[in-house]
CSV table of C-alpha atoms in Angstrom, one decimal:
chain,number,residue,atom,x,y,z
A,1,MET,CA,88.4,55.0,76.2
A,2,ILE,CA,87.7,54.0,79.9
A,3,HIS,CA,84.5,52.2,80.6
A,4,LEU,CA,83.4,51.6,84.2
A,5,ILE,CA,82.2,48.1,84.6
A,6,TYR,CA,79.0,49.6,86.1
A,7,ASN,CA,77.6,51.8,83.4
A,8,LEU,CA,79.0,55.3,84.1
A,9,ILE,CA,76.7,57.4,81.7
A,10,PHE,CA,73.5,55.9,83.4
A,11,ARG,CA,75.0,56.3,86.7
A,12,LEU,CA,75.9,60.1,86.1
A,13,ALA,CA,72.5,60.7,84.8
A,14,LYS,CA,70.6,59.2,87.8
A,15,PHE,CA,72.9,59.4,90.8
A,16,SER,CA,72.0,61.8,93.6
A,17,MET,CA,73.6,60.2,96.6
A,18,LYS,CA,74.0,61.4,100.1
A,19,LYS,CA,76.7,60.4,102.6
A,20,GLY,CA,75.2,57.8,104.7
A,21,GLY,CA,86.5,45.0,110.7
A,22,SER,CA,92.1,40.1,111.7
A,23,ILE,CA,88.8,39.5,111.8
A,24,ALA,CA,85.4,38.1,112.0
A,25,VAL,CA,84.2,38.3,115.5
A,26,GLU,CA,82.4,35.2,115.1
A,27,CYS,CA,84.2,32.2,113.7
A,28,HIS,CA,82.9,31.0,110.4
A,29,ASP,CA,84.1,28.9,107.5
A,30,CYS,CA,85.1,31.0,104.6
A,31,GLY,CA,85.7,30.8,100.8
A,32,ILE,CA,84.4,27.2,100.2
A,33,ARG,CA,82.7,26.6,96.9
A,34,TYR,CA,79.4,24.7,97.3
A,35,ALA,CA,76.7,23.3,95.0
A,36,LEU,CA,73.3,22.8,96.4
A,37,ASN,CA,71.8,21.8,92.9
A,38,ARG,CA,73.3,21.4,89.4
A,39,TYR,CA,72.0,23.8,86.7
A,40,GLU,CA,72.8,24.5,83.1
A,41,PRO,CA,73.3,28.2,83.1
A,42,ALA,CA,74.6,30.4,80.4
A,43,ILE,CA,78.3,30.3,79.6
A,44,SER,CA,80.4,33.4,79.2
A,45,PHE,CA,83.5,31.8,77.8
A,46,GLY,CA,84.9,31.1,81.2
A,47,GLY,CA,82.6,28.2,82.2
A,48,LYS,CA,79.5,27.0,84.0
A,49,THR,CA,78.3,28.1,87.4
A,50,LEU,CA,76.2,26.0,89.8
A,51,ARG,CA,73.7,27.2,92.4
A,52,SER,CA,75.4,28.4,95.6
A,53,GLU,CA,78.8,27.4,94.2
A,54,PHE,CA,80.1,30.9,95.1
A,55,PRO,CA,78.4,31.4,98.5
A,56,TRP,CA,80.2,34.7,99.2
A,57,HIS,CA,78.9,36.5,96.3
A,58,VAL,CA,76.0,38.8,96.6
A,59,ALA,CA,73.9,41.2,94.5
A,60,LEU,CA,73.6,45.0,95.3
A,61,TYR,CA,70.5,46.7,94.2
A,62,ARG,CA,69.4,50.3,94.1
A,63,LYS,CA,66.1,52.2,94.0
A,64,TYR,CA,65.1,55.9,94.3
A,65,HIS,CA,61.4,55.8,95.0
A,66,THR,CA,59.3,53.5,97.1
A,67,ASP,CA,57.0,52.6,94.3
A,68,GLU,CA,59.9,51.3,92.1
A,69,SER,CA,61.3,47.9,92.0
A,70,PRO,CA,65.0,48.0,92.8
A,71,ASP,CA,67.6,47.7,89.9
A,72,TYR,CA,70.5,45.4,90.1
A,73,ILE,CA,73.8,47.6,89.8
A,74,CYS,CA,76.8,45.6,91.1
A,75,GLY,CA,78.2,42.5,92.9
A,76,GLY,CA,79.8,42.3,96.2
A,77,SER,CA,81.4,39.8,98.7
A,78,ILE,CA,80.4,38.7,102.2
A,79,LEU,CA,83.1,39.9,104.5
A,80,HIS,CA,81.4,39.4,107.8
A,81,PRO,CA,77.7,38.6,108.6
A,82,LYS,CA,76.9,42.2,108.7
A,83,VAL,CA,79.4,43.6,106.2
A,84,ILE,CA,79.7,43.4,102.3
A,85,LEU,CA,82.8,44.3,100.4
A,86,THR,CA,82.2,46.1,96.9
A,87,ALA,CA,83.6,48.8,94.7
A,88,ALA,CA,83.1,52.4,95.7
A,89,HIS,CA,82.0,53.5,92.3
A,90,CYS,CA,78.9,51.4,92.7
A,91,ILE,CA,77.5,53.7,95.3
A,92,TYR,CA,79.2,57.0,94.5
A,93,ASN,CA,77.7,59.9,92.7
A,94,GLU,CA,80.4,61.6,90.4
A,95,THR,CA,78.3,64.8,89.9
A,96,TYR,CA,77.9,65.5,93.6
A,97,SER,CA,80.9,63.8,95.0
A,98,ALA,CA,78.8,61.9,97.6
A,99,ILE,CA,77.0,58.7,98.2
A,100,GLU,CA,74.0,58.1,95.9
A,101,ASN,CA,70.8,59.5,97.3
A,102,ALA,CA,69.1,56.2,97.0
A,103,THR,CA,68.2,53.1,99.0
A,104,PHE,CA,70.4,50.2,98.7
A,105,SER,CA,69.6,46.6,99.2
A,106,VAL,CA,71.6,43.4,99.2
A,107,ILE,CA,70.5,39.7,98.5
A,108,ALA,CA,72.7,36.9,99.6
A,109,GLY,CA,72.3,33.3,98.1
A,110,LYS,CA,71.2,34.8,94.7
A,111,TYR,CA,71.4,32.9,91.6
A,112,TYR,CA,68.8,34.7,89.2
A,113,VAL,CA,69.5,38.4,89.2
A,114,SER,CA,65.9,39.5,88.9
A,115,TRP,CA,64.7,41.1,92.0
A,116,LYS,CA,61.1,39.8,91.6
A,117,ARG,CA,62.4,36.2,91.1
A,118,LYS,CA,63.2,34.8,94.6
A,119,ASP,CA,65.7,32.0,94.9
A,120,PRO,CA,65.4,29.2,97.4
A,121,GLY,CA,67.2,30.2,100.6
A,122,GLU,CA,68.1,33.7,99.5
A,123,GLN,CA,68.4,36.3,102.3
A,124,ARG,CA,67.5,40.1,101.8
A,125,PHE,CA,68.8,43.0,103.6
A,126,GLU,CA,68.8,46.7,103.5
A,127,VAL,CA,72.1,48.7,103.5
A,128,LEU,CA,72.3,50.6,106.8
A,129,LYS,CA,75.5,52.6,106.3
A,130,ILE,CA,78.1,52.9,103.7
A,131,LYS,CA,81.8,53.5,104.2
A,132,PHE,CA,84.6,54.2,101.7
A,133,PRO,CA,88.0,55.9,101.8
A,134,GLU,CA,87.9,59.6,102.3
A,135,THR,CA,90.3,60.1,99.4
A,136,TYR,CA,88.1,58.3,96.9
A,137,VAL,CA,86.8,60.7,94.4
A,138,GLY,CA,86.1,58.6,91.4
A,139,PHE,CA,87.3,59.7,88.0
A,140,THR,CA,89.0,62.8,89.3
A,141,ASN,CA,91.6,60.6,91.1
A,142,ARG,CA,91.6,57.8,88.3
A,143,TYR,CA,89.4,55.6,90.4
A,144,ALA,CA,92.1,55.1,93.0
A,145,GLU,CA,90.9,53.4,96.2
A,146,ASP,CA,87.8,52.0,94.6
A,147,ILE,CA,86.6,50.1,97.6
A,148,ALA,CA,83.7,50.2,99.9
A,149,LEU,CA,82.0,48.4,102.8
A,150,LEU,CA,78.3,48.2,103.4
A,151,GLU,CA,76.9,47.7,106.7
A,152,LEU,CA,73.6,45.6,106.6
A,153,ASN,CA,70.6,46.3,108.8
A,154,ALA,CA,70.8,42.5,110.2
A,155,PRO,CA,73.3,39.8,110.3
A,156,ILE,CA,73.4,37.2,107.5
A,157,ASN,CA,72.6,33.7,108.5
A,158,ILE,CA,75.8,31.9,107.6
A,159,THR,CA,75.4,28.4,106.2
A,160,SER,CA,77.3,26.1,103.8
A,161,ALA,CA,75.5,27.9,101.0
A,162,ILE,CA,76.0,31.4,102.2
A,163,MET,CA,79.3,32.2,103.7
A,164,PRO,CA,82.0,34.9,103.9
A,165,VAL,CA,85.0,35.0,101.5
A,166,CYS,CA,88.4,34.4,103.0
A,167,ILE,CA,90.8,37.4,103.4
A,168,ASP,CA,94.5,37.0,104.0
A,169,TRP,CA,94.5,39.5,106.8
A,170,ASN,CA,98.1,38.7,107.8
A,171,SER,CA,99.5,38.8,104.2
A,172,LYS,CA,100.7,35.2,104.6
A,173,TYR,CA,99.9,34.0,101.1
A,174,LEU,CA,101.2,36.1,98.2
A,175,VAL,CA,98.9,36.0,95.2
A,176,GLU,CA,101.9,35.2,93.1
A,177,GLN,CA,102.5,32.0,95.1
A,178,LEU,CA,98.9,30.9,94.7
A,179,SER,CA,97.3,29.7,91.5
A,180,THR,CA,97.9,32.4,88.8
A,181,ILE,CA,94.3,31.8,87.7
A,182,GLY,CA,91.6,33.7,89.7
A,183,THR,CA,87.9,33.3,89.5
A,184,ILE,CA,85.3,36.1,89.1
A,185,VAL,CA,81.5,35.8,89.1
A,186,GLY,CA,78.8,38.1,88.2
A,187,TRP,CA,75.7,39.0,86.2
A,188,GLY,CA,77.4,40.9,83.6
A,189,LEU,CA,77.1,41.1,80.0
A,190,THR,CA,77.6,37.9,78.1
A,191,GLU,CA,79.6,37.4,74.8
A,192,ASN,CA,76.3,38.2,72.9
A,193,ASN,CA,76.2,41.6,74.7
A,194,THR,CA,73.1,40.7,76.6
A,195,VAL,CA,72.6,40.8,80.4
A,196,SER,CA,72.8,37.4,81.9
A,197,ASP,CA,69.8,36.6,84.3
A,198,GLU,CA,72.0,33.7,85.8
A,199,LEU,CA,75.2,34.0,87.7
A,200,LEU,CA,78.1,33.5,85.4
A,201,MET,CA,81.8,32.8,86.2
A,202,ALA,CA,85.1,33.4,84.5
A,203,ASN,CA,88.7,32.4,85.1
A,204,LEU,CA,91.2,35.1,84.7
A,205,GLU,CA,94.9,35.3,84.8
A,206,TYR,CA,96.6,37.5,87.4
A,207,ILE,CA,98.8,40.2,85.9
A,208,ASP,CA,100.9,42.3,88.3
A,209,PHE,CA,101.0,46.1,88.2
A,210,ILE,CA,104.2,46.4,85.9
A,211,LYS,CA,103.3,43.8,83.4
A,212,CYS,CA,99.8,45.2,83.2
A,213,ARG,CA,101.0,48.7,82.1
A,214,ASP,CA,103.0,47.0,79.2
A,215,ARG,CA,99.9,45.1,77.9
A,216,ILE,CA,97.3,47.8,77.9
A,217,SER,CA,96.6,51.0,75.9
A,218,GLU,CA,98.3,54.2,76.9
A,219,GLY,CA,95.1,55.8,77.8
A,220,PHE,CA,94.0,52.9,80.0
A,221,SER,CA,97.4,52.9,81.9
A,222,PHE,CA,96.5,56.2,83.3
A,223,PHE,CA,94.0,54.4,85.4
A,224,ILE,CA,96.2,51.6,86.7
A,225,THR,CA,97.0,53.3,90.0
A,226,SER,CA,99.3,51.8,92.5
A,227,ASP,CA,96.6,50.2,94.3
A,228,LYS,CA,95.4,48.1,91.4
A,229,PHE,CA,96.4,45.0,89.5
A,230,CYS,CA,95.1,43.5,86.2
A,231,ALA,CA,93.6,40.2,85.2
A,232,GLY,CA,92.4,38.8,81.9
A,233,VAL,CA,92.9,36.1,79.2
A,234,ASP,CA,93.4,36.1,75.5
A,235,ASN,CA,90.4,33.9,74.6
A,236,GLY,CA,87.8,36.9,75.0
A,237,THR,CA,86.8,36.0,78.6
A,238,ALA,CA,86.4,39.3,80.5
A,239,VAL,CA,84.4,41.1,83.1
A,240,GLU,CA,81.8,43.4,81.7
A,241,HIS,CA,79.1,45.9,82.7
A,242,GLY,CA,77.3,44.5,85.7
A,243,ASP,CA,80.4,42.7,87.2
A,244,SER,CA,81.6,45.8,89.1
A,245,GLY,CA,82.2,45.2,92.8
A,246,GLY,CA,82.6,41.4,92.6
A,247,GLY,CA,85.6,39.9,94.0
A,248,LEU,CA,88.5,38.1,92.2
A,249,THR,CA,89.4,35.1,94.3
A,250,PHE,CA,92.2,32.6,94.2
A,251,PRO,CA,92.3,29.1,95.7
A,252,ARG,CA,94.5,27.8,98.4
A,253,ASN,CA,94.7,24.2,99.7
A,254,THR,CA,94.5,23.9,103.5
A,255,THR,CA,96.3,21.3,105.6
A,256,ASN,CA,93.1,19.2,105.7
A,257,ASN,CA,93.1,19.1,102.0
A,258,LYS,CA,90.2,21.6,101.8
A,259,GLU,CA,90.2,24.2,99.0
A,260,GLN,CA,89.3,27.8,100.2
A,261,TYR,CA,89.1,30.9,98.1
A,262,TYR,CA,90.9,34.1,99.0
A,263,LEU,CA,89.6,37.5,97.8
A,264,TYR,CA,92.5,39.6,96.4
A,265,GLY,CA,90.8,42.0,93.9
A,266,ILE,CA,87.6,43.9,93.4
A,267,VAL,CA,86.4,44.6,89.9
A,268,SER,CA,87.0,48.3,89.3
A,269,VAL,CA,87.6,49.5,85.7
A,270,LYS,CA,88.0,48.0,82.2
A,271,ASP,CA,90.0,48.9,79.0
A,272,VAL,CA,87.3,48.7,76.4
A,273,SER,CA,89.8,49.0,73.5
A,274,ARG,CA,91.3,45.7,74.5
A,275,ASN,CA,88.3,44.0,76.2
A,276,ASN,CA,90.2,41.2,77.9
A,277,ILE,CA,91.9,43.2,80.5
A,278,ALA,CA,90.4,44.8,83.6
A,279,ALA,CA,91.8,46.5,86.6
A,280,PHE,CA,91.0,45.3,90.1
A,281,THR,CA,91.4,47.2,93.4
A,282,ASP,CA,94.1,45.3,95.3
A,283,ILE,CA,92.8,44.7,98.8
A,284,ARG,CA,96.3,44.0,100.0
A,285,LYS,CA,97.0,47.8,99.6
A,286,HIS,CA,93.9,48.4,101.7
A,287,LEU,CA,94.1,46.0,104.7
A,288,PRO,CA,94.8,48.7,107.4
A,289,TRP,CA,91.7,50.7,106.2
A,290,LEU,CA,89.6,47.5,105.8
A,291,ASN,CA,90.8,46.3,109.4
A,292,LYS,CA,89.9,49.5,111.0
A,293,THR,CA,86.7,50.2,109.1
A,294,LEU,CA,85.4,46.6,109.7
A,295,LEU,CA,86.2,47.0,113.4
A,296,SER,CA,84.2,50.3,113.4
A,297,ILE,CA,81.2,48.4,112.3
A,298,THR,CA,81.4,45.2,114.2
A,299,GLU,CA,83.1,46.6,117.4
A,300,PRO,CA,82.1,50.3,117.5
A,301,TRP,CA,82.8,50.7,121.1
A,302,LEU,CA,86.6,50.5,120.3
A,303,PHE,CA,86.2,53.9,118.4
A,304,GLU,CA,83.9,55.8,120.9
A,305,LYS,CA,85.1,58.0,123.6
A,306,SER,CA,84.6,56.1,126.7
A,307,CYS,CA,85.8,55.7,130.3
A,308,PRO,CA,88.1,52.7,130.8
A,309,PRO,CA,86.9,49.5,132.4
A,310,PHE,CA,87.4,49.2,136.1
A,311,SER,CA,90.6,47.3,136.8
A,312,PRO,CA,91.1,47.0,140.6
A,313,ASN,CA,91.0,43.4,141.8
A,314,SER,CA,89.0,44.2,144.8
A,315,PHE,CA,85.9,45.5,142.8
A,316,SER,CA,83.2,43.6,141.2
A,317,LEU,CA,80.9,45.3,138.7
A,318,GLU,CA,77.4,44.9,139.7
A,319,GLN,CA,75.6,46.8,137.0
A,320,CYS,CA,75.9,49.7,134.6
A,321,ASN,CA,73.2,51.7,133.0
A,322,LEU,CA,72.9,54.7,130.5
A,323,ASN,CA,69.8,56.7,130.5
A,324,GLY,CA,67.9,54.1,132.4
A,325,THR,CA,68.9,51.3,130.1
A,326,SER,CA,71.2,48.4,131.2
A,327,VAL,CA,74.5,48.4,129.4
A,328,ASP,CA,77.7,46.4,129.4
A,329,CYS,CA,80.7,48.4,130.5
A,330,ASN,CA,83.3,45.7,131.1
A,331,SER,CA,85.2,47.1,128.1
A,332,GLY,CA,84.6,50.7,128.7
A,333,ALA,CA,81.5,53.0,128.9
A,334,LYS,CA,80.0,56.0,127.2
A,335,LEU,CA,79.8,59.4,128.9
A,336,GLY,CA,76.9,59.5,131.4
A,337,THR,CA,77.1,55.8,132.2
A,338,LYS,CA,76.5,55.0,135.9
A,339,ALA,CA,78.2,52.0,137.5
A,340,ARG,CA,77.5,50.3,140.7
A,341,LEU,CA,80.4,48.3,142.2
A,342,HIS,CA,80.7,46.2,145.3
A,343,CYS,CA,83.6,44.6,147.1
A,344,LYS,CA,84.7,41.2,146.2
A,345,SER,CA,84.6,38.4,148.7
A,346,SER,CA,87.2,38.8,151.3
A,347,TYR,CA,87.1,42.7,150.8
A,348,TYR,CA,84.8,45.3,152.4
A,349,THR,CA,84.1,49.0,152.1
A,350,GLY,CA,84.9,49.7,155.8
A,351,SER,CA,81.5,50.6,156.7
A,352,PRO,CA,78.7,48.2,157.7
A,353,PHE,CA,76.1,50.8,156.2
A,354,LYS,CA,77.7,50.9,152.8
A,355,LEU,CA,77.6,47.7,150.9
A,356,TYR,CA,78.4,49.2,147.3
A,357,THR,CA,79.8,52.3,145.7
A,358,GLU,CA,78.7,54.2,142.6
A,359,ALA,CA,80.5,56.2,140.0
A,360,GLU,CA,79.7,57.9,136.7
A,361,CYS,CA,81.6,58.3,133.4
A,362,SER,CA,82.1,62.0,133.4
A,363,ALA,CA,83.8,64.6,131.2
A,364,GLY,CA,87.5,63.9,130.8
A,365,LEU,CA,86.6,60.3,130.5
A,366,LYS,CA,87.1,59.5,134.1
A,367,TRP,CA,84.9,57.6,136.7
A,368,LEU,CA,83.7,60.2,139.3
A,369,PRO,CA,83.6,60.2,142.1
A,370,LEU,CA,86.6,57.9,142.3
A,371,PRO,CA,85.4,54.6,143.7
A,372,GLU,CA,86.3,54.2,147.4
A,373,SER,CA,88.9,51.4,148.1
A,374,CYS,CA,87.8,48.1,149.0
A,375,LEU,CA,89.7,46.9,152.0
A,376,ASP,CA,91.5,43.5,152.2
A,377,CYS,CA,90.6,41.8,155.4
A,378,GLY,CA,91.4,38.6,157.5
A,379,LYS,CA,94.1,37.2,155.3
A,380,ARG,CA,97.1,35.6,157.1
A,381,TYR,CA,100.4,36.7,155.5
A,382,ARG,CA,103.7,35.0,155.9
A,383,PHE,CA,106.9,36.8,155.3
A,384,ASN,CA,109.0,34.0,156.4
A,385,ARG,CA,108.7,30.9,158.5
A,386,ILE,CA,110.0,30.5,162.1
A,387,GLN,CA,110.0,27.4,164.1
A,388,PRO,CA,108.1,27.7,167.4
A,389,LEU,CA,110.3,28.2,170.5
A,390,VAL,CA,108.0,27.7,173.3
A,391,LYS,CA,104.5,26.4,174.1
A,392,PHE,CA,102.9,29.3,172.3
A,393,LYS,CA,104.0,29.4,168.8
A,394,GLN,CA,106.1,32.4,167.7
A,395,ARG,CA,104.3,34.0,164.7
A,396,THR,CA,106.0,35.4,161.6
A,397,VAL,CA,106.1,39.1,160.9
A,398,SER,CA,102.8,40.3,159.5
A,399,GLU,CA,101.2,36.9,159.5
A,400,TYR,CA,98.1,38.3,161.3
A,401,PRO,CA,98.0,41.9,159.7
A,402,TRP,CA,94.8,43.0,161.5
A,403,HIS,CA,96.3,42.7,165.0
A,404,VAL,CA,97.5,45.8,166.7
A,405,ALA,CA,99.0,46.5,170.1
A,406,LEU,CA,97.5,49.3,172.4
A,407,TYR,CA,100.0,51.3,174.5
A,408,ASP,CA,99.7,53.5,177.5
A,409,LYS,CA,101.6,56.7,176.9
A,410,GLY,CA,103.6,57.9,179.8
A,411,LYS,CA,105.0,61.4,180.3
A,412,ARG,CA,107.9,60.9,177.8
A,413,LEU,CA,107.3,60.2,174.2
A,414,ASP,CA,109.2,57.1,174.4
A,415,ASP,CA,107.7,56.0,177.6
A,416,LEU,CA,105.1,53.4,176.2
A,417,SER,CA,103.6,50.4,178.1
A,418,ALA,CA,101.7,47.7,176.3
A,419,ILE,CA,98.2,47.2,177.9
A,420,CYS,CA,96.2,45.1,175.5
A,421,GLY,CA,95.6,44.1,171.8
A,422,GLY,CA,93.1,45.2,169.2
A,423,THR,CA,91.7,44.4,165.7
A,424,ILE,CA,91.7,46.7,162.7
A,425,ILE,CA,88.1,47.1,161.3
A,426,HIS,CA,88.7,50.4,159.3
A,427,PRO,CA,91.6,52.5,158.3
A,428,LYS,CA,90.7,54.9,161.2
A,429,ALA,CA,89.1,52.4,163.6
A,430,VAL,CA,90.3,49.6,166.0
A,431,ILE,CA,88.1,47.4,168.2
A,432,THR,CA,89.2,46.2,171.5
A,433,GLY,CA,88.1,45.3,175.0
A,434,GLN,CA,86.3,48.0,177.0
A,435,GLU,CA,87.1,47.1,180.6
A,436,ASP,CA,90.9,47.3,180.5
A,437,ILE,CA,90.9,50.8,179.2
A,438,TYR,CA,87.7,52.5,180.3
A,439,TYR,CA,88.2,52.2,184.1
A,440,ARG,CA,92.0,52.7,184.1
A,441,TYR,CA,92.3,55.4,181.5
A,442,LEU,CA,89.8,58.1,180.7
A,443,GLN,CA,91.6,60.3,178.2
A,444,ARG,CA,91.8,59.2,174.6
A,445,SER,CA,95.1,61.1,174.3
A,446,ASN,CA,96.7,58.6,176.7
A,447,PHE,CA,96.8,55.8,174.2
A,448,ALA,CA,99.1,54.9,171.2
A,449,LEU,CA,98.9,52.1,168.7
């Protein structure tokens, strides 16, 4: 018999859900156990817990009506100041194959599970969006891909008592090479079959996929999908109803002798015929999905259709606005965004009456009209160095790239006589002295540059 850690029968009866991240963008400490005060909580075979000892663990609550107090349903782990990692079955409606039609809330820094009992320093949030793999369908697919991310309505204030858990994004540390004993915390049932009001912990032995299948019942082995591993011990310590969604973490000593906890599994399903074995979603099998989904929450512009950022070195982006609101488009821009650009120092538009240029992010994800080129001006260029030969120094080729020679055209095409110099001020305009050409030559066609 299969028993979801979260009470499946109750969930099926009440759920009616609707479908609503190597990487923290900000750098925070992670996975450091911390105790603010020492308490004597209940013991569930595994051992005592201390207030704030597991600062990454959060409580997930659900309510259907505004006049109800939310009910605790699952645990979760802080992955990012705005993102919680939990199990998909915590928020999924098996009957309607959709997200539960309810309001979800998260409390970080929680020790006593009661919604009405506030803990010192706790932080409360509403769940804004829920994301889980499209292929997750609960029991129908043996609870494969039982993983979900919850986007909060505001960022968590990270402290030494509330912080993210560590994730081995680059798969540098194999769980088999870490301690074989992992730690799980939660507000699940105790050995007396009563719901604990205080946060409990248990130490469980990691059991890989192949060994797990040899140690569990034939019926339960059906639910050990390729994205799971098992954990448990023989002394009766086990995860129970209420522990779903919590993270199984393993310690690793850092170079500065600091112990940090890395999350490798999420409490998923349990074999009730042998109550010491549970299956955990192996996040190593979901790192690509986690990475992409986390980024879609923390850096959504990466996934939106947008015009590329301006790259020419001659431009400076002065401002961007979308529907009258100032926006940042240094990394790209949404359709309809209007940008004002001006030429950088030592460049100019070629017109004294046009100090800037404008463009709009249009269909086809292109900036239109295409920004005019900013012209380089007044920079000496040296192709090679030549020693001066006479009183006037001989200049190198192209050293003064704005200077031109003005010629008088004779009757033949090759009959040209230099008459004076000039200066380029625009791709189609040269400035020169008036007197030499005005009185001697009246027709524009007589000249060549």
